Coordinates of C-alpha atoms in Angstrom, one line a residue:
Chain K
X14 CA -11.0 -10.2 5.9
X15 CA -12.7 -8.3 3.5
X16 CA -10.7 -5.5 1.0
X17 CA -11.6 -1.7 0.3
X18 CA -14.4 -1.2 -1.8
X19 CA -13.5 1.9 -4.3
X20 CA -15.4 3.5 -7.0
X21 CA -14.0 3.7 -10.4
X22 CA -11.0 5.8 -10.9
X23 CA -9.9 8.2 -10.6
X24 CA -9.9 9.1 -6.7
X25 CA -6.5 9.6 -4.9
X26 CA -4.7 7.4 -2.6
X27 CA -2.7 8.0 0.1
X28 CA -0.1 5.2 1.2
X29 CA 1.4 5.3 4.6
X30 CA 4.5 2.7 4.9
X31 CA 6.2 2.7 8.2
X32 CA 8.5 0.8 10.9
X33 CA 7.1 0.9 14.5
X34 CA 9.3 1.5 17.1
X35 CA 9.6 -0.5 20.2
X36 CA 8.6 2.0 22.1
X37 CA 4.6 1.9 21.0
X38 CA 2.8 2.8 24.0
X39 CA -0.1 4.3 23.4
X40 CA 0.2 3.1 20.2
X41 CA -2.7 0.9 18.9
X42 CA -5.0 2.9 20.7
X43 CA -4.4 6.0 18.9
X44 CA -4.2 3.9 15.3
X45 CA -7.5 2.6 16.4
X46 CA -9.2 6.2 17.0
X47 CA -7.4 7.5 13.7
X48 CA -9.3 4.6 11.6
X49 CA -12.6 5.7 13.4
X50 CA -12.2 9.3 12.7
X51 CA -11.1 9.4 9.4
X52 CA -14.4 7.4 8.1
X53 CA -16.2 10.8 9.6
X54 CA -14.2 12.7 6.8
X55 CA -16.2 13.8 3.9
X56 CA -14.4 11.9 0.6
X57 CA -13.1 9.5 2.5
X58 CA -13.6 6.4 0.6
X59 CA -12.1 3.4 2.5
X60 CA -8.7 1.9 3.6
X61 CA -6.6 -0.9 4.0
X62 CA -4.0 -1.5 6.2
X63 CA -1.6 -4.6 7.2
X64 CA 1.6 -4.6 9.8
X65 CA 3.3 -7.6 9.8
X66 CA 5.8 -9.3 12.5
X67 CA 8.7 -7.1 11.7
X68 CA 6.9 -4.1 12.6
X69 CA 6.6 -3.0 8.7
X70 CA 3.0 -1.8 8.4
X71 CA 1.1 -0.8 5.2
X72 CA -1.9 1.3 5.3
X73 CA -3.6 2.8 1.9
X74 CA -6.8 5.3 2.6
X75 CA -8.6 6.2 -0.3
X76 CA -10.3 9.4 -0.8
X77 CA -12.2 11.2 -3.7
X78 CA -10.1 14.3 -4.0
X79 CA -7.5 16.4 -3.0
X80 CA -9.8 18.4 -0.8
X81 CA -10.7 15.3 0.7
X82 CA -7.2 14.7 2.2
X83 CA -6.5 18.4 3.2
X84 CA -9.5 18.5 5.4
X85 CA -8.3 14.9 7.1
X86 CA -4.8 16.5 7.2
X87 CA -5.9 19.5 9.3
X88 CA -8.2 17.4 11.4
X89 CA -7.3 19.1 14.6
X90 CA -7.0 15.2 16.6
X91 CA -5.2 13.6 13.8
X92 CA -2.4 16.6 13.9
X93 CA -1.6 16.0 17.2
X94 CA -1.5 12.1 16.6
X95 CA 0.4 12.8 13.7
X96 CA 3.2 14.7 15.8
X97 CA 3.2 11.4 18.0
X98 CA 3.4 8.8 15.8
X99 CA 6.6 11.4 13.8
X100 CA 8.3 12.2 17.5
X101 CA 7.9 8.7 19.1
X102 CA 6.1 5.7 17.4
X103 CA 8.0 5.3 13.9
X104 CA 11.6 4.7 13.4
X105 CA 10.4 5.3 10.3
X106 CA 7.6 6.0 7.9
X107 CA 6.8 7.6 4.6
X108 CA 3.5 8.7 3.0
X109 CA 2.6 9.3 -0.3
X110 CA 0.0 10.9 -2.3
X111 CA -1.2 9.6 -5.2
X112 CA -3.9 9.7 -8.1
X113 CA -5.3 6.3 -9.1
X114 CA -5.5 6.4 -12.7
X115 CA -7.0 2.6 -12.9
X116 CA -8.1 -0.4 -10.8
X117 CA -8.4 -4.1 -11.6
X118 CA -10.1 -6.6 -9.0
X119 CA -10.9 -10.6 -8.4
X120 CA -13.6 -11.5 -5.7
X121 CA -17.0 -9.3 -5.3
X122 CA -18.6 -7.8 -8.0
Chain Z
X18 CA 13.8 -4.2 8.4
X19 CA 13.9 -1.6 5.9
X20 CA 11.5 0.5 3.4
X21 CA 11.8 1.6 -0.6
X22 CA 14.1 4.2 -0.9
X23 CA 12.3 6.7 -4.4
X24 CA 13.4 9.3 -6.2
X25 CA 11.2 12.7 -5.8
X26 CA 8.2 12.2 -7.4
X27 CA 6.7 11.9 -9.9
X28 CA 6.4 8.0 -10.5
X29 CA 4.2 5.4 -10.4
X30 CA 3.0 3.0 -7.6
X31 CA 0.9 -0.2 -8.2
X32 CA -1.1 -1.1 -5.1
X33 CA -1.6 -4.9 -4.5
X34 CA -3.5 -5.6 -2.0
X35 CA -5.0 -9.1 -1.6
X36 CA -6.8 -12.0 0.5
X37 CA -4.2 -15.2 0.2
X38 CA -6.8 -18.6 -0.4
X39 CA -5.8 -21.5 2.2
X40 CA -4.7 -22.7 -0.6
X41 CA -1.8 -21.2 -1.2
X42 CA 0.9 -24.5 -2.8
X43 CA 3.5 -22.8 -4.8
X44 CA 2.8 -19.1 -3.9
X45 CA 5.2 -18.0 -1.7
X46 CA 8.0 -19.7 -4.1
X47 CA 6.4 -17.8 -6.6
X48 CA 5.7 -14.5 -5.0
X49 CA 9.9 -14.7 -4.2
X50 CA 10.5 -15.4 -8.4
X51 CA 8.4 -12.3 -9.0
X52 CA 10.4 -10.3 -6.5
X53 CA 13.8 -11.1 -7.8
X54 CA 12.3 -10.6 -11.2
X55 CA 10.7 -7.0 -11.0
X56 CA 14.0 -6.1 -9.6
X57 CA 15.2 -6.1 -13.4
X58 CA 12.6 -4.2 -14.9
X59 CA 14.1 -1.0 -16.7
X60 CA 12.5 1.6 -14.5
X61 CA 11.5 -0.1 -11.6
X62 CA 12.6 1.9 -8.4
X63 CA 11.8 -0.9 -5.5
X64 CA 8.5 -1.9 -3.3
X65 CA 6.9 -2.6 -0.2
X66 CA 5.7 -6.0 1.0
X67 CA 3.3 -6.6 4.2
X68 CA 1.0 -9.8 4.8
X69 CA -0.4 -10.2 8.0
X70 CA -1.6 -13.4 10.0
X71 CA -5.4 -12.6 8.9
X72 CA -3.7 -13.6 5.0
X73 CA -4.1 -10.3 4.0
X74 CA -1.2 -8.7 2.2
X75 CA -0.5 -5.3 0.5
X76 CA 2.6 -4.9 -2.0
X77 CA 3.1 -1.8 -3.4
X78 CA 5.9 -1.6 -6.1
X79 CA 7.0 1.8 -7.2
X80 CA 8.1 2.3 -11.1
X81 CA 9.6 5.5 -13.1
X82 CA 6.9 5.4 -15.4
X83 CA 3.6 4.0 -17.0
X84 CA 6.0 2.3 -19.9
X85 CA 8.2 0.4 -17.1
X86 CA 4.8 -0.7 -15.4
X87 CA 4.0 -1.8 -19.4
X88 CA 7.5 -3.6 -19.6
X89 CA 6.4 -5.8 -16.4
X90 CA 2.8 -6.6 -16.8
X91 CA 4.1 -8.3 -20.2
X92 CA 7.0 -10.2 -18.7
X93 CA 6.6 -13.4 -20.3
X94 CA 6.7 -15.6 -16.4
X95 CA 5.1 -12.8 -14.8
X96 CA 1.8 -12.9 -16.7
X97 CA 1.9 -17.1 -16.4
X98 CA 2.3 -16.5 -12.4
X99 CA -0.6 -13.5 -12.6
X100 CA -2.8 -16.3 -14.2
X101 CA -1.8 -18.4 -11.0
X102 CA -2.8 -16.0 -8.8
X103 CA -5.8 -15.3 -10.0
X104 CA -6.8 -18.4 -10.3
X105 CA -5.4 -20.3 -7.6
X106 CA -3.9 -18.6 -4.7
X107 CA -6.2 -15.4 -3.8
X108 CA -9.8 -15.0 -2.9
X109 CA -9.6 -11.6 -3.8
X110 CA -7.4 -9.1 -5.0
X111 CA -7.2 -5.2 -6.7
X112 CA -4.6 -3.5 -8.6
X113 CA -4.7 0.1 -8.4
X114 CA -2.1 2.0 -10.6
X115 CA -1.3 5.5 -9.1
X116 CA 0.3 8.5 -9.8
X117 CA 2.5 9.9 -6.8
X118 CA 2.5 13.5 -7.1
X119 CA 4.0 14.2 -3.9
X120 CA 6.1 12.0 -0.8
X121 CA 7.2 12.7 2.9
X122 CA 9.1 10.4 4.7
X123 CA 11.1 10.6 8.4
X124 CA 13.9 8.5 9.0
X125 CA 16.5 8.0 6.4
X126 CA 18.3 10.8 4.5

């Protein structure tokens, strides 16, 4: 498995924890075409994203600037996934925006 | 299972993501240590923890302010276990220090 390559800071990063529900049909699918999509956004830098067992899933997309995320917030697909995952998929979730300010890293140059 | 419960931001989040080596003797006894040990940082406001079965894990630990992420980097055991780490039990690994400026959540009150 191979991490998110970034530039140097700063850029912004946006970090998505949630609990899936049970109830996940259509589920992976529509993770699957969100993770596709969003590396057609301009600014989008990279991501990387873990769900364990328990259903707890990570996922940390990077992008250059605050513009960057509004345009992948209004993408007209990712809304409407958005209102699924909100309505049905999550028990629970929260996202948070943030400005990475500095970055240390072992293992590529 | 359950997620970080934050104040409103502003705060700080330090993204940990990582590849765990097969070698991994004394990590996960060590990675429990650092967990009971963060929780008595002045000004640290809780995390979240994911690895998957690919080894890949992301921790993302959520503190009031650039001075409590100070306090911790410093901890006496915690910078002999970063050395660990670094050396021993991940292929890779990056830090990011972030500043959340804004936070959504569904789910909990």
């Amino acid at each position: 498995m191979e991490l998110a390559r970034t530039p140097e800071p700063p850029y912004y990063a946006v970090v998505f924890t949630s609990v899936l529900s049970l109830d996940d049909e259509g589920y992976h699918e529509a993770a699957d075409r969100m993770f596709e999509l969003v590396r057609g956004t301009p600014g989008f830098l990279g991501f990387d994203s873990v769900r364990d067992e328990d259903r707890v899933g990570i996922t940390v997309a990077y992008f250059a600037s605050e513009e960057a995320i509004s345009v992948w917030r209004e993408q007209p697909e990712h809304v409407v996934t958005r209102g699924n995952g909100r309505e049905r998929w999550y028990d629970a979730f929260e996202v948070r925006v943030a400005r990475v300010e500095r970055a240390y890293r072992k293992g590529r140059g």
